């Protein structure tokens, strides 16, 4: 038994790599355990880009975390020298009363965030790649943009290791135990470890590793598609074609990015919530041309030049809670264990601030950040979906 750790972090994906870094930076002796290699593509943190925005339609309660998050994204960029965050501006498009538009506006108003409302004609004039219907509008937020998931995970891992964290890859935690007397034990195929505290960030493995939380998680396969736009990428460069989320009359949201990886990279787009239930073992990683044809048809009237030529696709996993809000808390039954999971397809933009919260919880048992919305016990009461 190795007893020299203060904190063990299980799962070094988006959230766990950030937690390992924040803990090591506070002088804690950290052991990080990861099932796969560094910044891998088998979980929820791959695919080259993630949307980041502040006017948060999901709930205004997320905004203070985003304000702190932006500071930490800047700090991460500075400390790591990596291009983790690019501001492109963002368009939240739909009918004025859609969840995407009205919800974003509500958050912006509630927190005094700067934004501009554009009608359909103004959208077409300022952003000619977009062809909205006459009754659609957009909330434009200048501070929106994208972050780079793999670059971010790699940066946090590098900084964590530099601060002294012991990071072990290809070493899954098979079992964890937090006896009432205090301390924790974690078993892997390589042996057993003990520490004072445990932080569990298992992504899509939450239903198994955190079954005792009693949260009915559902894991979903969600596909990202890359297309070579008709007529080339020039009109799709980041300064001309911002990130967007576009809600149709039926409430379906599609989102996308500018051309961020040169002509060969194309532009990425995806449905926000159109996924089949799966497990990390059963997920179908292959994407069929028929699936690409469905999103191409959906995009054709809205972004006519995007679905030029289909380049490639990749499958990723969401871990949804019933109300699509996160789970971030001390474990209700084990004060020495903190958990972060159930990010429901919108967690990556919060990675640095979740790292800070987990470091707070694991070192002091509390955090100054507002996380009441993320209490795992709420699931036992009436679920209220965000849409
Ligand atoms: C297609 C797609 C698009 C998305 N778009 C956006 C977006 O635009 N904006 C946004 O903010 N968010 C977005 N998200 C959501 C965001 O990416 C996720 O919320 C976030 O990546 C979740 O991070 P995580 O650390 O919980 O999971 P992961 O990064 O998957 O990390 C979990 C880690 O735990 C490891 N693990 C599991 N079990 C064990 C074990 N027993 N022992 C050791 N290691 C273990 C796994 O291998 C994995 O590395 C998107 C997600 C997907 C899939």
Short mmCIF file of C-alpha atoms and ligand atoms in Angstrom, two decimals:
data_model
loop_
_atom_site.label_atom_id
_atom_site.label_comp_id
_atom_site.label_asym_id
_atom_site.label_seq_id
_atom_site.Cartn_x
_atom_site.Cartn_y
_atom_site.Cartn_z
CA UNK A 1 0.00 0.00 0.00
CA UNK A 2 1.28 3.42 -0.95
CA UNK A 3 0.17 5.97 1.63
CA UNK A 4 1.94 9.09 0.47
CA UNK A 5 -0.96 10.81 -1.33
CA UNK A 6 -3.28 13.53 -0.12
CA UNK A 7 -5.76 13.13 -2.95
CA UNK A 8 -6.48 10.48 -5.59
CA UNK A 9 -8.23 11.65 -8.75
CA UNK A 10 -10.05 8.95 -10.74
CA UNK A 11 -10.45 9.87 -14.42
CA UNK A 12 -8.08 12.32 -16.12
CA UNK A 13 -10.39 13.58 -18.86
CA UNK A 14 -11.70 17.14 -19.04
CA UNK A 15 -12.66 17.58 -15.40
CA UNK A 16 -10.16 15.24 -13.72
CA UNK A 17 -7.11 16.72 -15.47
CA UNK A 18 -8.21 20.20 -14.29
CA UNK A 19 -8.79 18.94 -10.75
CA UNK A 20 -5.37 17.24 -10.67
CA UNK A 21 -3.75 20.48 -11.79
CA UNK A 22 -5.55 22.74 -9.29
CA UNK A 23 -4.83 20.33 -6.44
CA UNK A 24 -1.15 19.92 -7.31
CA UNK A 25 -0.81 23.70 -7.72
CA UNK A 26 -2.09 24.05 -4.14
CA UNK A 27 0.72 21.81 -2.94
CA UNK A 28 -1.35 18.63 -2.52
CA UNK A 29 0.29 15.28 -3.27
CA UNK A 30 -1.91 13.99 -6.07
CA UNK A 31 -2.25 10.58 -7.68
CA UNK A 32 -4.18 10.63 -10.95
CA UNK A 33 -5.55 7.39 -12.41
CA UNK A 34 -6.77 7.15 -16.00
CA UNK A 35 -8.20 4.16 -17.85
CA UNK A 36 -6.80 5.26 -21.25
CA UNK A 37 -3.86 7.39 -22.45
CA UNK A 38 -3.48 11.18 -22.06
CA UNK A 39 -6.09 13.30 -23.96
CA UNK A 40 -7.67 10.24 -25.63
CA UNK A 41 -10.74 10.01 -27.90
CA UNK A 42 -12.75 7.32 -26.11
CA UNK A 43 -14.77 9.48 -23.71
CA UNK A 44 -16.37 12.93 -23.93
CA UNK A 45 -13.43 15.32 -24.47
CA UNK A 46 -12.34 14.91 -28.09
CA UNK A 47 -13.25 16.26 -31.53
CA UNK A 48 -11.08 19.39 -31.69
CA UNK A 49 -13.55 22.06 -30.52
CA UNK A 50 -16.20 22.93 -27.94
CA UNK A 51 -18.48 25.96 -27.82
CA UNK A 52 -17.95 28.47 -25.02
CA UNK A 53 -20.43 31.26 -24.28
CA UNK A 54 -21.71 33.28 -21.34
CA UNK A 55 -25.33 34.18 -22.16
CA UNK A 56 -26.38 30.74 -20.99
CA UNK A 57 -29.82 29.60 -22.12
CA UNK A 58 -29.71 26.52 -19.90
CA UNK A 59 -29.99 28.61 -16.70
CA UNK A 60 -28.71 31.99 -15.46
CA UNK A 61 -27.24 30.14 -12.45
CA UNK A 62 -24.33 29.04 -14.65
CA UNK A 63 -23.21 32.59 -15.46
CA UNK A 64 -21.09 33.31 -12.34
CA UNK A 65 -19.20 30.09 -13.04
CA UNK A 66 -18.63 31.19 -16.62
CA UNK A 67 -17.36 34.61 -15.52
CA UNK A 68 -14.79 32.92 -13.28
CA UNK A 69 -14.23 30.30 -15.99
CA UNK A 70 -13.18 32.94 -18.50
CA UNK A 71 -10.53 34.22 -16.08
CA UNK A 72 -9.24 30.69 -15.62
CA UNK A 73 -9.22 30.02 -19.40
CA UNK A 74 -7.02 33.11 -19.81
CA UNK A 75 -4.78 31.94 -17.03
CA UNK A 76 -4.51 28.45 -18.49
CA UNK A 77 -3.57 29.90 -21.89
CA UNK A 78 -0.89 32.02 -20.24
CA UNK A 79 0.52 29.32 -17.95
CA UNK A 80 0.55 26.58 -20.58
CA UNK A 81 1.39 28.66 -23.65
CA UNK A 82 -1.25 26.58 -25.47
CA UNK A 83 -4.03 27.89 -27.71
CA UNK A 84 -6.88 26.65 -25.59
CA UNK A 85 -9.49 29.38 -26.27
CA UNK A 86 -10.39 31.41 -29.37
CA UNK A 87 -13.05 34.14 -29.30
CA UNK A 88 -15.10 34.19 -32.52
CA UNK A 89 -18.40 35.66 -31.37
CA UNK A 90 -21.49 33.48 -31.25
CA UNK A 91 -24.98 33.49 -32.75
CA UNK A 92 -27.89 31.96 -30.81
CA UNK A 93 -30.53 31.66 -33.54
CA UNK A 94 -34.23 30.79 -33.52
CA UNK A 95 -37.65 32.28 -33.08
CA UNK A 96 -37.63 35.08 -30.47
CA UNK A 97 -39.43 32.85 -27.95
CA UNK A 98 -37.26 29.76 -28.54
CA UNK A 99 -35.35 28.34 -25.59
CA UNK A 100 -32.05 29.18 -27.32
CA UNK A 101 -32.85 32.86 -27.97
CA UNK A 102 -35.14 33.71 -25.04
CA UNK A 103 -33.04 31.71 -22.55
CA UNK A 104 -29.77 33.33 -23.67
CA UNK A 105 -31.38 36.75 -23.45
CA UNK A 106 -32.67 36.03 -19.96
CA UNK A 107 -29.18 35.12 -18.73
CA UNK A 108 -27.62 38.14 -20.43
CA UNK A 109 -30.21 40.49 -18.90
CA UNK A 110 -29.97 38.90 -15.47
CA UNK A 111 -26.17 39.33 -15.34
CA UNK A 112 -25.73 42.47 -17.48
CA UNK A 113 -23.79 40.61 -20.17
CA UNK A 114 -23.22 42.52 -23.42
CA UNK A 115 -25.21 41.23 -26.42
CA UNK A 116 -26.84 42.43 -29.64
CA UNK A 117 -30.16 41.26 -31.09
CA UNK A 118 -30.20 40.82 -34.86
CA UNK A 119 -33.24 40.29 -37.08
CA UNK A 120 -33.11 37.93 -40.06
CA UNK A 121 -32.05 40.63 -42.51
CA UNK A 122 -29.23 41.78 -40.22
CA UNK A 123 -28.01 38.22 -39.71
CA UNK A 124 -27.88 37.70 -43.50
CA UNK A 125 -26.08 41.01 -44.01
CA UNK A 126 -23.46 40.63 -41.27
CA UNK A 127 -22.98 36.89 -41.59
CA UNK A 128 -23.77 35.91 -45.20
CA UNK A 129 -23.04 32.21 -44.62
CA UNK A 130 -26.30 32.09 -42.58
CA UNK A 131 -29.73 32.18 -44.29
CA UNK A 132 -32.38 32.38 -41.54
CA UNK A 133 -36.14 32.47 -42.12
CA UNK A 134 -37.86 35.86 -41.93
CA UNK A 135 -39.26 35.12 -38.45
CA UNK A 136 -35.93 34.04 -36.96
CA UNK A 137 -33.63 36.29 -34.94
CA UNK A 138 -30.27 35.92 -33.25
CA UNK A 139 -28.65 36.96 -30.03
CA UNK A 140 -25.05 37.80 -30.93
CA UNK A 141 -22.53 37.51 -28.13
CA UNK A 142 -19.08 38.81 -28.90
CA UNK A 143 -17.35 36.91 -26.11
CA UNK A 144 -18.47 33.49 -27.34
CA UNK A 145 -16.03 31.26 -29.17
CA UNK A 146 -14.52 27.82 -28.94
CA UNK A 147 -12.10 25.93 -26.73
CA UNK A 148 -9.86 23.03 -27.73
CA UNK A 149 -10.64 19.90 -25.69
CA UNK A 150 -7.59 17.74 -26.39
CA UNK A 151 -5.19 20.72 -26.12
CA UNK A 152 -6.84 21.70 -22.83
CA UNK A 153 -6.61 18.23 -21.29
CA UNK A 154 -2.97 17.92 -22.39
CA UNK A 155 -2.19 21.38 -20.95
CA UNK A 156 -3.76 20.57 -17.58
CA UNK A 157 -1.93 17.23 -17.45
CA UNK A 158 1.38 18.89 -18.28
CA UNK A 159 0.91 21.59 -15.65
CA UNK A 160 -0.26 19.03 -13.07
CA UNK A 161 2.81 16.86 -13.66
CA UNK A 162 5.06 19.93 -13.48
CA UNK A 163 3.48 20.76 -10.10
CA UNK A 164 4.34 17.27 -8.85
CA UNK A 165 1.22 15.18 -9.57
CA UNK A 166 1.83 11.46 -10.12
CA UNK A 167 -0.27 10.67 -13.22
CA UNK A 168 -0.82 7.06 -14.25
CA UNK A 169 -2.34 6.11 -17.57
CA UNK A 170 -3.77 2.79 -18.76
CA UNK A 171 -4.49 2.15 -15.09
CA UNK A 172 -8.25 2.00 -14.38
CA UNK A 173 -9.64 2.21 -10.87
CA UNK A 174 -11.49 -1.06 -10.38
CA UNK A 175 -12.90 -0.29 -6.98
CA UNK A 176 -12.98 2.55 -4.47
CA UNK A 177 -13.87 2.57 -0.83
CA UNK A 178 -14.31 5.37 1.71
CA UNK A 179 -14.65 3.86 5.19
CA UNK A 180 -16.57 5.86 7.83
CA UNK A 181 -13.39 6.34 9.83
CA UNK A 182 -11.90 8.53 7.05
CA UNK A 183 -9.39 8.10 4.26
CA UNK A 184 -9.96 6.33 0.96
CA UNK A 185 -8.74 3.19 -0.78
CA UNK A 186 -8.57 2.67 -4.52
CA UNK A 187 -7.76 -0.61 -6.25
CA UNK A 188 -6.38 -0.93 -9.78
CA UNK A 189 -5.01 -3.94 -11.67
CA UNK A 190 -1.56 -2.70 -10.62
CA UNK A 191 -2.27 -2.55 -6.90
CA UNK A 192 -3.89 -0.57 -4.09
CA UNK A 193 -3.54 3.07 -3.07
CA UNK A 194 -4.68 5.08 -0.08
CA UNK A 195 -5.14 8.79 0.45
CA UNK A 196 -7.00 11.28 2.59
CA UNK A 197 -9.42 12.34 -0.14
CA UNK A 198 -10.83 11.08 -3.41
CA UNK A 199 -12.08 13.02 -6.43
CA UNK A 200 -14.09 11.03 -9.00
CA UNK A 201 -14.55 12.43 -12.53
CA UNK A 202 -15.53 9.35 -14.54
CA UNK A 203 -17.43 10.89 -17.48
CA UNK A 204 -19.53 8.21 -19.18
CA UNK A 205 -18.40 5.62 -16.64
CA UNK A 206 -20.43 7.39 -13.90
CA UNK A 207 -23.34 4.91 -14.00
CA UNK A 208 -20.91 2.24 -12.88
CA UNK A 209 -18.39 4.07 -10.66
CA UNK A 210 -20.98 6.30 -8.99
CA UNK A 211 -24.03 4.04 -8.96
CA UNK A 212 -24.47 4.75 -5.24
CA UNK A 213 -25.29 8.42 -5.94
CA UNK A 214 -28.71 7.23 -7.07
CA UNK A 215 -28.76 9.63 -10.06
CA UNK A 216 -30.40 8.01 -13.10
CA UNK A 217 -27.70 8.90 -15.65
CA UNK A 218 -28.21 8.11 -19.33
CA UNK A 219 -25.20 7.84 -21.62
CA UNK A 220 -25.78 8.85 -25.24
CA UNK A 221 -23.83 8.53 -28.47
CA UNK A 222 -23.54 11.95 -30.10
CA UNK A 223 -21.93 12.42 -33.50
CA UNK A 224 -19.81 15.32 -34.80
CA UNK A 225 -19.57 15.86 -38.58
CA UNK A 226 -16.97 17.69 -40.67
CA UNK A 227 -17.82 19.02 -44.13
CA UNK A 228 -15.73 20.74 -46.83
CA UNK A 229 -17.94 23.73 -47.58
CA UNK A 230 -19.04 24.46 -51.12
CA UNK A 231 -16.83 27.21 -52.59
CA UNK A 232 -13.97 26.80 -50.09
CA UNK A 233 -13.38 27.77 -46.48
CA UNK A 234 -12.68 31.49 -46.87
CA UNK A 235 -16.21 32.66 -45.91
CA UNK A 236 -16.04 30.25 -42.97
CA UNK A 237 -12.88 31.61 -41.38
CA UNK A 238 -13.29 32.42 -37.67
CA UNK A 239 -13.46 36.21 -38.12
CA UNK A 240 -16.41 35.84 -40.57
CA UNK A 241 -18.34 32.78 -39.44
CA UNK A 242 -18.92 32.67 -35.67
CA UNK A 243 -19.92 29.66 -33.61
CA UNK A 244 -23.69 29.16 -33.57
CA UNK A 245 -26.54 27.23 -32.00
CA UNK A 246 -29.67 27.19 -34.14
CA UNK A 247 -33.02 26.03 -32.82
CA UNK A 248 -35.76 25.13 -35.30
CA UNK A 249 -39.53 25.40 -34.83
CA UNK A 250 -39.64 21.88 -33.38
CA UNK A 251 -37.07 22.76 -30.70
CA UNK A 252 -34.20 20.80 -32.29
CA UNK A 253 -30.82 22.50 -31.95
CA UNK A 254 -27.95 22.21 -34.41
CA UNK A 255 -24.61 23.89 -33.73
CA UNK A 256 -21.32 24.48 -35.44
CA UNK A 257 -17.95 26.11 -35.72
CA UNK A 258 -15.92 28.11 -38.21
CA UNK A 259 -13.11 26.52 -40.25
CA UNK A 260 -10.47 26.29 -37.53
CA UNK A 261 -8.08 23.73 -38.97
CA UNK A 262 -7.34 25.04 -42.46
CA UNK A 263 -8.81 23.84 -45.78
CA UNK A 264 -8.28 20.13 -45.03
CA UNK A 265 -10.09 20.41 -41.68
CA UNK A 266 -13.40 21.67 -43.09
CA UNK A 267 -16.13 22.92 -40.75
CA UNK A 268 -17.63 20.96 -37.88
CA UNK A 269 -21.33 20.73 -37.11
CA UNK A 270 -23.62 18.52 -34.99
CA UNK A 271 -27.07 18.11 -33.52
CA UNK A 272 -27.02 19.21 -29.88
CA UNK A 273 -29.25 16.43 -28.59
CA UNK A 274 -29.94 13.66 -31.02
CA UNK A 275 -28.29 10.55 -29.70
CA UNK A 276 -28.95 6.90 -29.12
CA UNK A 277 -28.54 5.51 -25.63
CA UNK A 278 -25.32 3.50 -25.25
CA UNK A 279 -22.62 2.48 -22.80
CA UNK A 280 -18.86 3.09 -23.14
CA UNK A 281 -18.59 -0.54 -24.27
CA UNK A 282 -21.57 -0.69 -26.62
CA UNK A 283 -21.17 2.69 -28.38
CA UNK A 284 -21.05 2.38 -32.17
CA UNK A 285 -17.98 4.41 -33.18
CA UNK A 286 -18.60 4.10 -36.92
CA UNK A 287 -20.80 6.73 -38.50
CA UNK A 288 -22.70 5.88 -41.66
CA UNK A 289 -23.05 8.09 -44.77
CA UNK A 290 -26.81 7.97 -44.14
CA UNK A 291 -26.30 9.75 -40.79
CA UNK A 292 -24.21 12.44 -42.50
CA UNK A 293 -26.95 12.86 -45.10
CA UNK A 294 -29.51 13.60 -42.36
CA UNK A 295 -27.56 16.53 -40.94
CA UNK A 296 -26.64 17.74 -44.44
CA UNK A 297 -30.38 17.95 -45.26
CA UNK A 298 -31.05 19.81 -42.00
CA UNK A 299 -28.30 22.34 -42.75
CA UNK A 300 -29.09 22.92 -46.44
CA UNK A 301 -31.79 25.60 -45.95
CA UNK A 302 -29.90 27.29 -43.10
CA UNK A 303 -26.21 27.22 -44.05
CA UNK A 304 -26.44 26.26 -47.73
CA UNK A 305 -22.69 26.13 -48.37
CA UNK A 306 -21.74 24.04 -45.32
CA UNK A 307 -22.81 20.60 -46.54
CA UNK A 308 -20.55 20.61 -49.58
CA UNK A 309 -18.57 17.40 -49.27
CA UNK A 310 -18.75 15.11 -46.23
CA UNK A 311 -15.21 14.67 -44.85
CA UNK A 312 -15.46 12.63 -41.67
CA UNK A 313 -17.36 12.09 -38.43
CA UNK A 314 -16.66 10.98 -34.86
CA UNK A 315 -18.81 9.66 -32.05
CA UNK A 316 -18.61 11.04 -28.52
CA UNK A 317 -20.63 10.44 -25.34
CA UNK A 318 -22.93 12.65 -23.28
CA UNK A 319 -23.72 11.60 -19.71
CA UNK A 320 -27.15 13.11 -19.08
CA UNK A 321 -28.96 13.75 -15.83
CA UNK A 322 -32.78 13.94 -15.91
CA UNK A 323 -32.77 17.77 -15.77
CA UNK A 324 -29.56 18.15 -17.84
CA UNK A 325 -27.82 20.01 -15.00
CA UNK A 326 -24.42 18.83 -13.74
CA UNK A 327 -23.57 16.84 -10.64
CA UNK A 328 -20.77 18.52 -8.66
CA UNK A 329 -20.65 17.92 -4.93
CA UNK A 330 -19.19 16.19 -1.99
CA UNK A 331 -20.48 12.65 -2.03
CA UNK A 332 -23.64 12.69 0.15
CA UNK A 333 -22.50 9.63 2.08
CA UNK A 334 -18.71 10.08 2.12
CA UNK A 335 -17.40 13.51 3.13
CA UNK A 336 -13.90 12.57 1.95
CA UNK A 337 -15.11 11.95 -1.65
CA UNK A 338 -15.99 14.64 -4.21
CA UNK A 339 -17.66 13.96 -7.54
CA UNK A 340 -18.11 15.75 -10.87
CA UNK A 341 -20.17 14.05 -13.57
CA UNK A 342 -23.43 14.15 -15.51
CA UNK A 343 -22.27 17.10 -17.62
CA UNK A 344 -25.14 16.41 -20.03
CA UNK A 345 -23.35 17.57 -23.18
CA UNK A 346 -22.47 21.08 -22.06
CA UNK A 347 -19.61 20.75 -19.57
CA UNK A 348 -16.41 21.45 -21.39
CA UNK A 349 -16.55 25.25 -21.21
CA UNK A 350 -16.57 24.83 -17.41
CA UNK A 351 -13.48 22.59 -17.21
CA UNK A 352 -11.11 25.06 -15.49
CA UNK A 353 -13.69 26.28 -12.98
CA UNK A 354 -14.80 22.73 -12.18
CA UNK A 355 -11.13 21.96 -11.49
CA UNK A 356 -11.06 24.86 -9.05
CA UNK A 357 -14.32 23.76 -7.36
CA UNK A 358 -13.10 20.18 -6.97
CA UNK A 359 -9.84 21.41 -5.48
CA UNK A 360 -11.88 23.53 -3.02
CA UNK A 361 -14.09 20.57 -2.06
CA UNK A 362 -11.18 18.16 -1.68
CA UNK A 363 -9.08 20.51 0.43
CA UNK A 364 -11.62 22.40 2.56
CA UNK A 365 -14.89 20.47 2.16
CA UNK A 366 -16.62 23.56 0.78
CA UNK A 367 -16.46 26.04 -2.09
CA UNK A 368 -17.40 29.67 -2.53
CA UNK A 369 -18.75 28.92 -6.00
CA UNK A 370 -22.53 28.57 -6.40
CA UNK A 371 -23.07 24.83 -6.94
CA UNK A 372 -26.46 24.27 -5.27
CA UNK A 373 -28.00 23.46 -8.68
CA UNK A 374 -25.60 20.51 -9.01
CA UNK A 375 -26.54 18.65 -5.83
CA UNK A 376 -26.96 14.93 -6.66
CA UNK A 377 -29.84 14.62 -4.22
CA UNK A 378 -32.08 16.89 -6.32
CA UNK A 379 -32.68 14.00 -8.75
CA UNK A 380 -34.77 12.25 -6.17
CA UNK A 381 -37.27 15.09 -6.29
CA UNK A 382 -39.29 16.15 -9.33
CA UNK A 383 -37.03 16.57 -12.39
CA UNK A 384 -37.40 19.87 -14.27
CA UNK A 385 -35.94 19.69 -17.75
CA UNK A 386 -34.19 22.75 -19.14
CA UNK A 387 -36.43 22.61 -22.22
C1 LIG B 1 -20.09 15.56 -29.32
C2 LIG B 1 -19.93 16.39 -28.09
C3 LIG B 1 -20.02 17.75 -28.20
C4 LIG B 1 -19.90 18.57 -27.07
N1 LIG B 1 -19.95 19.92 -27.24
C5 LIG B 1 -19.76 20.73 -26.17
C6 LIG B 1 -19.66 22.13 -26.33
O1 LIG B 1 -19.74 22.64 -27.47
N2 LIG B 1 -19.46 22.88 -25.24
C7 LIG B 1 -19.33 22.36 -23.99
O2 LIG B 1 -19.15 23.10 -23.04
N3 LIG B 1 -19.40 21.01 -23.81
C8 LIG B 1 -19.61 20.20 -24.85
N4 LIG B 1 -19.65 18.84 -24.70
C9 LIG B 1 -19.61 18.28 -23.35
C10 LIG B 1 -18.22 18.18 -22.79
O3 LIG B 1 -17.29 17.81 -23.77
C11 LIG B 1 -18.26 17.20 -21.64
O4 LIG B 1 -19.21 17.67 -20.68
C12 LIG B 1 -16.91 17.06 -20.95
O5 LIG B 1 -15.93 16.72 -21.89
C13 LIG B 1 -17.01 15.99 -19.88
O6 LIG B 1 -15.75 15.85 -19.25
P1 LIG B 1 -15.51 14.65 -18.21
O7 LIG B 1 -14.21 14.91 -17.56
O8 LIG B 1 -16.74 14.50 -17.39
O9 LIG B 1 -15.47 13.35 -19.13
P2 LIG B 1 -14.19 12.72 -19.89
O10 LIG B 1 -13.39 13.79 -20.49
O11 LIG B 1 -14.69 11.63 -20.74
O12 LIG B 1 -13.33 12.15 -18.71
C14 LIG B 1 -13.68 11.03 -17.93
C15 LIG B 1 -12.41 10.22 -17.79
O13 LIG B 1 -12.55 9.23 -16.80
C16 LIG B 1 -11.83 8.10 -17.23
N5 LIG B 1 -12.30 6.97 -16.43
C17 LIG B 1 -13.56 6.48 -16.37
N6 LIG B 1 -13.62 5.46 -15.49
C18 LIG B 1 -12.37 5.29 -14.99
C19 LIG B 1 -11.80 4.41 -14.04
N7 LIG B 1 -12.54 3.46 -13.44
N8 LIG B 1 -10.48 4.53 -13.76
C20 LIG B 1 -9.71 5.48 -14.37
N9 LIG B 1 -10.22 6.33 -15.29
C21 LIG B 1 -11.53 6.26 -15.57
C22 LIG B 1 -12.16 8.02 -18.71
O14 LIG B 1 -11.26 7.21 -19.42
C23 LIG B 1 -12.06 9.48 -19.08
O15 LIG B 1 -10.75 9.86 -19.48
C24 LIG B 1 -19.72 18.00 -25.80
C25 LIG B 1 -19.61 16.61 -25.69
C26 LIG B 1 -19.70 15.82 -26.81
C27 LIG B 1 -19.58 14.33 -26.67
#
